[in-house]
PDB file of C-alpha atoms in Angstrom:
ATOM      1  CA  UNK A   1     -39.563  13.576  23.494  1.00 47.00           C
ATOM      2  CA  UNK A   2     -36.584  13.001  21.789  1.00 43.00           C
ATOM      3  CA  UNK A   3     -35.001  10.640  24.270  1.00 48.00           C
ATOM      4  CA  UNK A   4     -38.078   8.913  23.972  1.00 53.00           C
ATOM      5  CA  UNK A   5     -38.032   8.550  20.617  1.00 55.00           C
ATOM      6  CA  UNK A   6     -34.224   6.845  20.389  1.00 55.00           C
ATOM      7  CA  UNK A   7     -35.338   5.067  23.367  1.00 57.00           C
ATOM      8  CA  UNK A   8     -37.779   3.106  20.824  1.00 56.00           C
ATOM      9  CA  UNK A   9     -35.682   3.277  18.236  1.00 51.00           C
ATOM     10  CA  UNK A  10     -33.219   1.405  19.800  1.00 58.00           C
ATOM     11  CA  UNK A  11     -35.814  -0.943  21.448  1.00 59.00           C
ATOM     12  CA  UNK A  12     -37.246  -1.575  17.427  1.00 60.00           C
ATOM     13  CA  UNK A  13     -34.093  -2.417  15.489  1.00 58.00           C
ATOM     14  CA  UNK A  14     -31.673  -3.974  18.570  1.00 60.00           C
ATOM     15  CA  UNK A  15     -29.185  -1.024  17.641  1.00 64.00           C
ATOM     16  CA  UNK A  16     -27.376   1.315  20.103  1.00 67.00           C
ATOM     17  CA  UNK A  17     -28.127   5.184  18.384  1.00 67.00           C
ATOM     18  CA  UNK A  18     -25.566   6.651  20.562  1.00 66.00           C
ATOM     19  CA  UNK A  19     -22.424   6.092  22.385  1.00 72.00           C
ATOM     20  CA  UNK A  20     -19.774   8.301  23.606  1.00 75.00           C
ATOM     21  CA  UNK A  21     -16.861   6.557  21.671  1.00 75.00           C
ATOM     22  CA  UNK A  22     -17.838   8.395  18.640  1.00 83.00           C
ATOM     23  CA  UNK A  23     -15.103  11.343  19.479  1.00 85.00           C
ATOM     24  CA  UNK A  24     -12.459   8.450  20.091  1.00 83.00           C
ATOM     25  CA  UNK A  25     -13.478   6.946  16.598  1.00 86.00           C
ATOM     26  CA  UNK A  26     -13.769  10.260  14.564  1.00 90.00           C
ATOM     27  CA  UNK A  27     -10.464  11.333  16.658  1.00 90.00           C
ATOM     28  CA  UNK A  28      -8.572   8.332  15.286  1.00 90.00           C
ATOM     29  CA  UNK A  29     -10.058   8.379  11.527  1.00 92.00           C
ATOM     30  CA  UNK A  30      -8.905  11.572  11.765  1.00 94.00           C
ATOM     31  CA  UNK A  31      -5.306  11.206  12.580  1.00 94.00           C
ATOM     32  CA  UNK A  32      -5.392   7.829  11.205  1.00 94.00           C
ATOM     33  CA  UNK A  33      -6.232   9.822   7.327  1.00 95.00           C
ATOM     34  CA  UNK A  34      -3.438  12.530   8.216  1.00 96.00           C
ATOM     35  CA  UNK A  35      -0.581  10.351   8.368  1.00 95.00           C
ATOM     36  CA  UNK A  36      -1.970   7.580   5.580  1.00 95.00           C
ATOM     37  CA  UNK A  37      -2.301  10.912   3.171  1.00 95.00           C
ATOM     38  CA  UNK A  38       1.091  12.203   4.308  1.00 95.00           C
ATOM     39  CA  UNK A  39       3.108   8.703   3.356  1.00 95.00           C
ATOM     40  CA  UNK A  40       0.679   7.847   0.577  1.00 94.00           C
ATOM     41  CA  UNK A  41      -0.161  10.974  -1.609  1.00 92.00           C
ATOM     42  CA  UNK A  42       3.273  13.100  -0.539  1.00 93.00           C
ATOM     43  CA  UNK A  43       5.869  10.373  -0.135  1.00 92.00           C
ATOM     44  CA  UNK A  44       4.802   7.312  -2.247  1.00 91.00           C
ATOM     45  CA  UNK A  45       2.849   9.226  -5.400  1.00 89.00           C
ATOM     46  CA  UNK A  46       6.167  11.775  -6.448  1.00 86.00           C
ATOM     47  CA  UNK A  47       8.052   8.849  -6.673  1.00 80.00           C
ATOM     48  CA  UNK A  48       5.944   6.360  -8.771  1.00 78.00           C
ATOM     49  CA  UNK A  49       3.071   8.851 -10.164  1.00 79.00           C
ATOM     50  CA  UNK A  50       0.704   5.694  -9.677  1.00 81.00           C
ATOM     51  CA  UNK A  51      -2.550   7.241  -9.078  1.00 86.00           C
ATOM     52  CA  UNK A  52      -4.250   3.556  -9.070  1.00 83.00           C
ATOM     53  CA  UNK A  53      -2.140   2.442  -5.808  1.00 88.00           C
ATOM     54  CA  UNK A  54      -2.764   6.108  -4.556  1.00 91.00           C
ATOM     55  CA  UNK A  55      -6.614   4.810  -4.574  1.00 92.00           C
ATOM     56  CA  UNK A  56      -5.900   1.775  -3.038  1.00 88.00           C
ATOM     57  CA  UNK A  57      -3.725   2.293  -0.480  1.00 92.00           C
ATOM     58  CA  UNK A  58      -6.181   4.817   1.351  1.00 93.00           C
ATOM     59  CA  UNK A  59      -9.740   2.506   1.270  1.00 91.00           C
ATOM     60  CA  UNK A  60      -7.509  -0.295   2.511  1.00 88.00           C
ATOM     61  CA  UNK A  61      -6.373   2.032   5.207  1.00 91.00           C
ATOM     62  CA  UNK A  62      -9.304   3.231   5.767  1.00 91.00           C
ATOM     63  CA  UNK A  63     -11.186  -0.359   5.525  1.00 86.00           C
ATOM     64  CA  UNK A  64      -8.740  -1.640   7.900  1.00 85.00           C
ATOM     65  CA  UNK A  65      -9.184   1.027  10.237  1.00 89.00           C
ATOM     66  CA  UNK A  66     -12.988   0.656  10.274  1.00 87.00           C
ATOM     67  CA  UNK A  67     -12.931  -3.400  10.363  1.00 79.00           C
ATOM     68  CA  UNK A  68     -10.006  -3.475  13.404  1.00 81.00           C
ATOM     69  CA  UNK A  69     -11.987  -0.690  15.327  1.00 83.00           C
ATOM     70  CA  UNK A  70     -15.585  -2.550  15.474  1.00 78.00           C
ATOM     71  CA  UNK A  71     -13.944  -5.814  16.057  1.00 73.00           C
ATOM     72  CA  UNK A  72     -12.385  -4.488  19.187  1.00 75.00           C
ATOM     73  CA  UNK A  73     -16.042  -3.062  20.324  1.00 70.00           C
ATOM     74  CA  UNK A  74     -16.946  -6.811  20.327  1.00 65.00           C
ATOM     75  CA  UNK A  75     -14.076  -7.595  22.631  1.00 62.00           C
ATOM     76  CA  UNK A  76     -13.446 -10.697  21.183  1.00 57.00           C
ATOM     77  CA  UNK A  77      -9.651 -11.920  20.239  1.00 58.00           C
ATOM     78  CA  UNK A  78     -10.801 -14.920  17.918  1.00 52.00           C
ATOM     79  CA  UNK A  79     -13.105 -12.667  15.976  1.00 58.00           C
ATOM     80  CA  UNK A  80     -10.174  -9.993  15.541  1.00 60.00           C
ATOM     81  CA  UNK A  81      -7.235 -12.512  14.821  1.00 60.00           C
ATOM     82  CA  UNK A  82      -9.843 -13.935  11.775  1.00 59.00           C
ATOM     83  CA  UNK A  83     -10.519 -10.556  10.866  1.00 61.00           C
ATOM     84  CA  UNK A  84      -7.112  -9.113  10.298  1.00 61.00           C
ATOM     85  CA  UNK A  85      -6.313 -12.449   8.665  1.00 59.00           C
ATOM     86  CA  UNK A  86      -8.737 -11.904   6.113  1.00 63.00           C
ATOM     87  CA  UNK A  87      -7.361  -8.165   6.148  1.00 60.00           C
ATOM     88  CA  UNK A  88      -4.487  -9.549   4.821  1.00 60.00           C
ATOM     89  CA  UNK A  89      -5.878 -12.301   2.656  1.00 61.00           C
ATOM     90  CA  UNK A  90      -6.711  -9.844   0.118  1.00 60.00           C
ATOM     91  CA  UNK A  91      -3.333  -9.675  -0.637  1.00 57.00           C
ATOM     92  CA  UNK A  92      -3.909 -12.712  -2.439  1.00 57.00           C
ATOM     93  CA  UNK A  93      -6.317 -11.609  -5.149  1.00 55.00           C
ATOM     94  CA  UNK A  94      -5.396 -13.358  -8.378  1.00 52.00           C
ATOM     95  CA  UNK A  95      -5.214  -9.974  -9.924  1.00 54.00           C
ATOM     96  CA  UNK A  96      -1.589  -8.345 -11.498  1.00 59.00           C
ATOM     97  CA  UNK A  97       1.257  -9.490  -9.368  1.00 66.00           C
ATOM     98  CA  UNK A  98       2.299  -6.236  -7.192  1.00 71.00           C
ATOM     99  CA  UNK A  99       5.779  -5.516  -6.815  1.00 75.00           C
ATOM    100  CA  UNK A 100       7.411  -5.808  -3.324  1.00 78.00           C
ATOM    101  CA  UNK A 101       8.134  -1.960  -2.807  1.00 81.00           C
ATOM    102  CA  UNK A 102       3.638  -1.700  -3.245  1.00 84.00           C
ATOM    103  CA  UNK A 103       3.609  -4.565  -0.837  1.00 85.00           C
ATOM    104  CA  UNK A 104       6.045  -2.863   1.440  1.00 88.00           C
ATOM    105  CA  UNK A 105       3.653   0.330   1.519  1.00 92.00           C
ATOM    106  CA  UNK A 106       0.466  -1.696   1.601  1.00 87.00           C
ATOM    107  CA  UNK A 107       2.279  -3.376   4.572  1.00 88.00           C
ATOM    108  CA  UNK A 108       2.436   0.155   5.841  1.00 92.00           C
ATOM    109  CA  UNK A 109      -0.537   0.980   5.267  1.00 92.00           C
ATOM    110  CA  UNK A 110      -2.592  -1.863   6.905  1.00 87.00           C
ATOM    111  CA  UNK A 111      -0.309  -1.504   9.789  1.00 88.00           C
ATOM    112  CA  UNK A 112      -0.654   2.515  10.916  1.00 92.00           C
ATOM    113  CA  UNK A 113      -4.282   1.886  10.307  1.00 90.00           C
ATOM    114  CA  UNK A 114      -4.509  -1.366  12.996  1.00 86.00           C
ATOM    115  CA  UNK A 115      -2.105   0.818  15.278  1.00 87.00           C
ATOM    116  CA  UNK A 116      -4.388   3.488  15.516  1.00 89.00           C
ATOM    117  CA  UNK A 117      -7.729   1.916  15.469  1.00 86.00           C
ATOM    118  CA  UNK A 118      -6.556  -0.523  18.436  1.00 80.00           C
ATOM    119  CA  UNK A 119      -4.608   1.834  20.600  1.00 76.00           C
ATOM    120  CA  UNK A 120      -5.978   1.950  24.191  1.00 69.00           C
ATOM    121  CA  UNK A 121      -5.981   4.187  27.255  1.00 65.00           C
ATOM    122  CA  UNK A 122      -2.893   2.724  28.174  1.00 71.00           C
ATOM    123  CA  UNK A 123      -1.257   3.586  24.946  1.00 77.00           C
ATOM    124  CA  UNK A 124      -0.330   7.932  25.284  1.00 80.00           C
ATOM    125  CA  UNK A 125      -1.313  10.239  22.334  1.00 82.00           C
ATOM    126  CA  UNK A 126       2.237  10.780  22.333  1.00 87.00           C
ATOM    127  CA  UNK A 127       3.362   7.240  21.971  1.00 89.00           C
ATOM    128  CA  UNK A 128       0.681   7.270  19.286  1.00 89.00           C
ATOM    129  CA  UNK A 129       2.153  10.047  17.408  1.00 92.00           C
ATOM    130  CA  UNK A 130       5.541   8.948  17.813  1.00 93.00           C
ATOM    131  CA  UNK A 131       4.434   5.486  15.948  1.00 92.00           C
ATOM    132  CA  UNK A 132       2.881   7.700  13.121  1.00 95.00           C
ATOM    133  CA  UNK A 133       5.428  10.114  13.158  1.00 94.00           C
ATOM    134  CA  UNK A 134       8.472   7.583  13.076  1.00 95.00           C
ATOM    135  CA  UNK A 135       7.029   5.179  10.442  1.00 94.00           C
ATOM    136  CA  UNK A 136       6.216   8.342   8.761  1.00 94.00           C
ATOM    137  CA  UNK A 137      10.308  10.457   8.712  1.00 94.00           C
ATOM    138  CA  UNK A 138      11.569   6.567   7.607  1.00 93.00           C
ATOM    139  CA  UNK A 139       9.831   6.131   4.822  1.00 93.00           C
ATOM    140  CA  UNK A 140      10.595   9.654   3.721  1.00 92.00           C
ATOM    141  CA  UNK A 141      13.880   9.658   4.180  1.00 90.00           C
ATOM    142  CA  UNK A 142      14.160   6.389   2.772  1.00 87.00           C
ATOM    143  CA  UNK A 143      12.761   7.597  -0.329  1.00 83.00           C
ATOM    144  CA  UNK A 144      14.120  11.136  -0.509  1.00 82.00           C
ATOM    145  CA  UNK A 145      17.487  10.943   0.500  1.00 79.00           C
ATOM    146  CA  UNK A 146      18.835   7.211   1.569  1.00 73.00           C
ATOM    147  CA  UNK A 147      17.551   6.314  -2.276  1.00 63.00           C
ATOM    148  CA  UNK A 148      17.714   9.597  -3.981  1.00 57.00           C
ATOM    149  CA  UNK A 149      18.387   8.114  -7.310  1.00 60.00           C
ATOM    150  CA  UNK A 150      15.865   5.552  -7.178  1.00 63.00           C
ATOM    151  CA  UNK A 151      15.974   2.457  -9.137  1.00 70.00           C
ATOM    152  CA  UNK A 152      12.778   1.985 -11.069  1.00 76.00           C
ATOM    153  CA  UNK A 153      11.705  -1.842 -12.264  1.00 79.00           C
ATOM    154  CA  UNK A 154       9.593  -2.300 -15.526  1.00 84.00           C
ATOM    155  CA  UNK A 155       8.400  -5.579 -17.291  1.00 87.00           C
ATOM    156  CA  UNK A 156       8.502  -5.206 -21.040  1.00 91.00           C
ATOM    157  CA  UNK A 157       7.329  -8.364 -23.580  1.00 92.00           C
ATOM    158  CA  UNK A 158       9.950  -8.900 -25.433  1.00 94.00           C
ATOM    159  CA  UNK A 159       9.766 -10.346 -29.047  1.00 92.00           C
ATOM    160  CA  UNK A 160      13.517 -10.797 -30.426  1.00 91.00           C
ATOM    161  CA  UNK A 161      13.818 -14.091 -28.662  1.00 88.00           C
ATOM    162  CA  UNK A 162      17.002 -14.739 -30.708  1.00 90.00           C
ATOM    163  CA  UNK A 163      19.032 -11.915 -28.649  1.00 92.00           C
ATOM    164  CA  UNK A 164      18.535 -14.024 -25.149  1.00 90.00           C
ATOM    165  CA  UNK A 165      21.092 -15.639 -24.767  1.00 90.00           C
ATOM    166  CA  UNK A 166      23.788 -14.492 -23.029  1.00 89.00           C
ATOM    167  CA  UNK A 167      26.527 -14.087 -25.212  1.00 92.00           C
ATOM    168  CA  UNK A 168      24.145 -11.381 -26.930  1.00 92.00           C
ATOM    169  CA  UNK A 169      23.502  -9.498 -23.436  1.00 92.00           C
ATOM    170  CA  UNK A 170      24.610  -5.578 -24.614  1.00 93.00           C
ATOM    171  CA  UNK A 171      22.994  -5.878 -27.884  1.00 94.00           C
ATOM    172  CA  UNK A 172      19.570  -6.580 -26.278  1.00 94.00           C
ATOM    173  CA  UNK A 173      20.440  -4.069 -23.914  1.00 93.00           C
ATOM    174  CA  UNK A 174      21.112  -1.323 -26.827  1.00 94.00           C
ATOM    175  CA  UNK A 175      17.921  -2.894 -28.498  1.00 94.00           C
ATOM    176  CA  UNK A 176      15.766  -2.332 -25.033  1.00 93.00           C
ATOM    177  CA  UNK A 177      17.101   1.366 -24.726  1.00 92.00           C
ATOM    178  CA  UNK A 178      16.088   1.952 -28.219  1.00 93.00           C
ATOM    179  CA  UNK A 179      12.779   0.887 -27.664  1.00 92.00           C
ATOM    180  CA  UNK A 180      12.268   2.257 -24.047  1.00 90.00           C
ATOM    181  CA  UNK A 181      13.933   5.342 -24.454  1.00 89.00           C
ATOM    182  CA  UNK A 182      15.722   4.620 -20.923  1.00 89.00           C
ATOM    183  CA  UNK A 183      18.965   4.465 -19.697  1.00 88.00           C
ATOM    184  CA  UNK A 184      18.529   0.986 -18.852  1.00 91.00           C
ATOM    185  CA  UNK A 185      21.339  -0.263 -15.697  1.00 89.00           C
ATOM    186  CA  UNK A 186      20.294  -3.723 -16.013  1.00 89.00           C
ATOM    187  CA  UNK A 187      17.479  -6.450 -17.110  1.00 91.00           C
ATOM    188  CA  UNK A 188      16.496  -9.770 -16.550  1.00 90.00           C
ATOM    189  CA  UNK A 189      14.930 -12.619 -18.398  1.00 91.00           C
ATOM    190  CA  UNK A 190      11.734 -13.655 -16.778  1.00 87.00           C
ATOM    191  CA  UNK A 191       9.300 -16.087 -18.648  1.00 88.00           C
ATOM    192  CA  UNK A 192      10.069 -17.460 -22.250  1.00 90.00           C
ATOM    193  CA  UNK A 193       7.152 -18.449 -24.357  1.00 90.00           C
ATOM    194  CA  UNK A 194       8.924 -19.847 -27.384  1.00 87.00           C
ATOM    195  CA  UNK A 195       5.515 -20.940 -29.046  1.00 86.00           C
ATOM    196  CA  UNK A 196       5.252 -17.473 -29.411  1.00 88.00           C
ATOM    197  CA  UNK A 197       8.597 -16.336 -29.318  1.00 88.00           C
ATOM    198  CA  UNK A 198       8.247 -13.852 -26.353  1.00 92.00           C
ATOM    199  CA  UNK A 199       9.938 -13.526 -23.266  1.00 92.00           C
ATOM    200  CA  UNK A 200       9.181 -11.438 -20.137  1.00 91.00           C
ATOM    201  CA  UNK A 201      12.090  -9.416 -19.287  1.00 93.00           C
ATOM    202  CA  UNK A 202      12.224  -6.846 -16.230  1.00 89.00           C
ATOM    203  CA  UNK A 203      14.208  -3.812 -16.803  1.00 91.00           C
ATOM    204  CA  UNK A 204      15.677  -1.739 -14.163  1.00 86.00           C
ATOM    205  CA  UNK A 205      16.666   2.119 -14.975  1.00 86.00           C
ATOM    206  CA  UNK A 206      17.189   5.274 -12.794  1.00 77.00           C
ATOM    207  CA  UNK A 207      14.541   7.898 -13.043  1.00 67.00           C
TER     208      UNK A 207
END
């Protein structure tokens, strides 16, 4: 009776109810989620505390996983070359620019997620896991040890537009450590806005 009634069900809305590549998708998500959470929330978040990328960073993943795995149930390789280009198009959102260490792990990201949606029979869980694993130690040790004393970037508006130039370079420093209350290594002038006498200066200190 049951069988009957999926039977129609499928015959009524043109829609498959059940097919045995749910355990490879669930499978996937799975370990797809484990390693994402792993670089994302225990790599990535100690180091920045940005709970805002922390939300990002796994729906993309988890988007991309989702939008790479049905497109290769169609089978079709124009369909999935559009759809990872528009995977990466939303990098261009006219939103905040992001800095190039968030678009190195968004990089990431997007590309453990494509890995493990689009891995075949003829890829090993093994080889799998080694791809994971290895992306996985890098960026780790990367941040942990090769950069233990990581250099952090912030961009400050700054209002003193007489202390610019550069003959007045470690007296705006002094002024910026004041203000920040960091141990500031270096800045750097960005955009000057001298109808309102600001200028956008990125900072770079040790955390």
């Amino acid at each position: 009776m049951l069988f009957d009634t999926t039977s129609s069900l499928q015959d009524i809305f043109n829609i498959q109810f059940y097919n045995k590549d749910i355990y490879s998708l669930l499978f996937r998500l799975l370990l797809n989620f484990f390693f994402l959470t792993l670089i994302i929330r225990f790599v990535y978040y100690p180091k920045t505390k940005r709970k805002d990328y922390v939300f990002t960073y796994l729906l993309i993943g988890l988007v991309t996983f989702f939008l790479t795995f049905a497109l290769k149930k169609l089978d079709i390789g124009v369909g999935m070359g559009l759809g990872l280009f528009a995977i990466f198009g939303i990098i261009r959102y006219r939103t905040q620019t992001i800095e190039i260490k968030e678009m190195t792990y968004l990089f990431v990201v997007i590309g453990l997620s494509v890995i493990n949606s689009l891995a075949t029979q003829e890829i090993s869980l093994l080889e799998v896991l080694l791809l994971n694993g290895t992306a996985l130690l890098i960026t780790a040790g990367l941040e942990f040890f090769w950069w233990k004393n990581n250099e952090q970037m912030r961009t400050v508006i700054y209002e003193k537009i007489d202390l610019i130039t550069p003959e007045k370079y470690d007296e705006m420093k002094l002024d910026l450590e004041l203000r920040t209350g960091l141990e500031i290594i270096r800045f750097e002038i960005g955009k000057t806005n001298f109808l309102n006498d600001t200028a956008e200066v990125r900072v770079y200190f040790v955390e």
